[in-house]
Coordinates of C-alpha atoms in Angstrom, one line a residue:
X19 CA 51.5 36.1 -13.7
X20 CA 52.7 32.5 -13.2
X21 CA 51.3 29.1 -12.8
X22 CA 48.1 28.8 -10.7
X23 CA 48.7 27.3 -7.2
X24 CA 46.2 24.8 -5.7
X25 CA 45.8 24.5 -1.9
X26 CA 44.7 20.9 -1.5
X27 CA 42.4 20.0 1.3
X28 CA 40.7 16.8 2.4
X29 CA 37.2 16.1 3.7
X30 CA 34.8 13.2 4.2
X31 CA 31.4 12.8 2.6
X32 CA 29.7 10.5 5.1
X33 CA 29.7 9.7 8.9
X34 CA 32.0 7.1 10.3
X35 CA 33.0 5.8 13.7
X36 CA 36.3 4.5 15.1
X37 CA 37.5 3.0 18.4
X38 CA 40.9 3.4 19.9
X39 CA 42.3 1.4 22.8
X40 CA 45.5 2.0 24.6
X41 CA 46.4 -1.0 26.8
X42 CA 50.1 -1.2 27.6
X43 CA 52.4 -2.1 30.4
X44 CA 55.0 0.7 31.0
X45 CA 57.4 -0.3 33.7
X46 CA 55.5 -1.6 36.7
X47 CA 52.2 0.0 35.7
X48 CA 49.6 -1.0 33.1
X49 CA 48.0 2.0 31.3
X50 CA 44.5 1.7 29.8
X51 CA 42.2 4.0 27.9
X52 CA 39.4 3.5 25.4
X53 CA 37.9 6.3 23.2
X54 CA 35.2 6.2 20.5
X55 CA 35.2 9.0 17.9
X56 CA 32.6 9.8 15.3
X57 CA 33.7 11.8 12.2
X58 CA 31.1 13.5 10.1
X59 CA 30.9 16.0 7.3
X60 CA 30.1 19.5 8.4
X61 CA 29.6 21.5 5.2
X62 CA 28.5 24.6 7.2
X63 CA 32.0 24.9 8.7
X64 CA 34.9 26.5 6.9
X65 CA 37.5 24.5 8.9
X66 CA 36.9 21.7 11.3
X67 CA 35.4 21.2 14.8
X68 CA 36.2 19.0 17.7
X69 CA 33.4 18.2 20.2
X70 CA 33.6 16.3 23.4
X71 CA 30.4 14.4 24.3
X72 CA 31.9 11.8 26.7
X73 CA 30.0 11.6 29.9
X74 CA 32.1 12.5 33.0
X75 CA 30.6 9.5 34.8
X76 CA 32.2 7.2 32.1
X77 CA 35.6 9.0 31.8
X78 CA 36.8 11.3 34.6
X79 CA 37.0 15.0 33.8
X80 CA 40.7 15.0 34.3
X81 CA 41.2 13.1 31.1
X82 CA 38.8 15.2 28.9
X83 CA 41.4 17.9 28.0
X84 CA 43.8 15.2 26.8
X85 CA 41.2 13.7 24.5
X86 CA 40.2 17.1 23.0
X87 CA 43.8 18.2 22.5
X88 CA 44.7 14.9 20.8
X89 CA 41.6 15.0 18.5
X90 CA 42.4 18.6 17.6
X91 CA 46.0 17.7 16.7
X92 CA 44.8 14.7 14.6
X93 CA 42.4 16.9 12.7
X94 CA 45.0 19.6 12.1
X95 CA 47.7 17.1 11.0
X96 CA 45.4 15.8 8.2
X97 CA 44.8 12.2 7.1
X98 CA 47.0 9.9 5.0
X99 CA 48.4 12.7 2.9
X100 CA 48.9 15.2 5.7
X101 CA 46.6 17.7 3.9
X102 CA 44.4 19.9 6.1
X103 CA 41.0 18.4 6.9
X104 CA 38.2 20.8 6.1
X105 CA 34.5 20.8 6.9
X106 CA 34.6 17.9 9.3
X107 CA 33.3 17.5 12.8
X108 CA 35.1 15.0 15.1
X109 CA 33.1 14.0 18.2
X110 CA 34.4 12.0 21.1
X111 CA 31.3 10.1 22.1
X112 CA 32.3 7.3 24.4
X113 CA 35.2 5.9 26.4
X114 CA 36.4 3.7 29.2
X115 CA 38.8 4.3 32.1
X116 CA 40.2 2.0 34.7
X117 CA 40.6 3.3 38.2
X118 CA 44.3 3.7 38.9
X119 CA 45.2 2.4 35.5
X120 CA 44.3 5.3 33.2
X121 CA 46.5 8.3 32.3
X122 CA 46.2 11.4 30.2
X123 CA 48.8 10.0 27.8
X124 CA 46.8 6.9 27.3
X125 CA 43.6 8.8 26.5
X126 CA 45.5 11.0 24.1
X127 CA 46.9 8.0 22.2
X128 CA 43.5 6.2 22.2
X129 CA 41.7 9.4 20.8
X130 CA 44.3 9.7 18.0
X131 CA 43.9 6.0 17.1
X132 CA 40.1 6.3 17.2
X133 CA 40.2 9.3 14.8
X134 CA 42.6 7.5 12.4
X135 CA 40.3 4.4 12.4
X136 CA 37.3 6.6 11.7
X137 CA 39.0 8.0 8.6
X138 CA 40.3 4.6 7.5
X139 CA 36.8 3.0 7.4
X140 CA 35.0 6.0 5.9
X141 CA 34.1 4.9 2.3
X142 CA 33.9 8.5 1.2
X143 CA 37.2 9.8 2.6
X144 CA 38.8 11.9 -0.1
X145 CA 41.9 9.7 -0.2
X146 CA 40.0 6.5 -0.8
X147 CA 41.5 3.1 -1.4
X148 CA 41.7 3.9 -5.1
X149 CA 44.0 6.8 -4.3
X150 CA 41.9 9.5 -5.9
X151 CA 41.7 13.0 -4.5
X152 CA 38.6 15.1 -4.9
X153 CA 39.4 18.8 -5.4
X154 CA 37.0 21.2 -3.8
X155 CA 37.6 24.7 -5.2
X156 CA 36.2 28.2 -5.4
X157 CA 37.5 30.0 -8.4
X158 CA 37.5 33.7 -8.9
X159 CA 38.8 35.3 -12.0
X160 CA 39.6 39.0 -12.4
X161 CA 40.3 40.8 -15.7
X162 CA 41.0 44.4 -16.8
X163 CA 38.1 46.2 -18.5
X164 CA 37.9 45.5 -22.2
X165 CA 39.9 42.3 -22.3
X166 CA 36.9 39.9 -22.2
X167 CA 37.2 39.0 -25.8
X168 CA 40.9 38.4 -25.7
X169 CA 40.6 36.1 -22.7
X170 CA 37.6 34.1 -23.8
X171 CA 38.2 34.2 -27.6
X172 CA 35.0 36.1 -28.4

């Protein structure tokens, strides 16, 4: 049959929070955006979920799609190892915009940075500072009738 293949995934085991700030001068214009993201385990989910809870009075609605799209891309691209993140909820919870100085690109960059920082500071991220990976697996074995003894030595 061949060697078994393992599809590695990453997850987190505790809630963490990260803040991303994009404050750069590009040409004649200064761009500013600030986003705060909370990452939390969501064992009830099979994949991951991105939730936007930023108040439209704090960050104008025109920037919300950029924040959600950036968070979704960050979750799908994985953490340090680039392995898919599973059973995780990423929530955009706060932000700051400057009138005339904020752009969708700035908010996308700030959201991605905030998510990365939330994973970095999470003490239970599966790729911890010690480099260990926890393997979460469901194993199913099938056998033809009558071979139980030959497989398990009984």
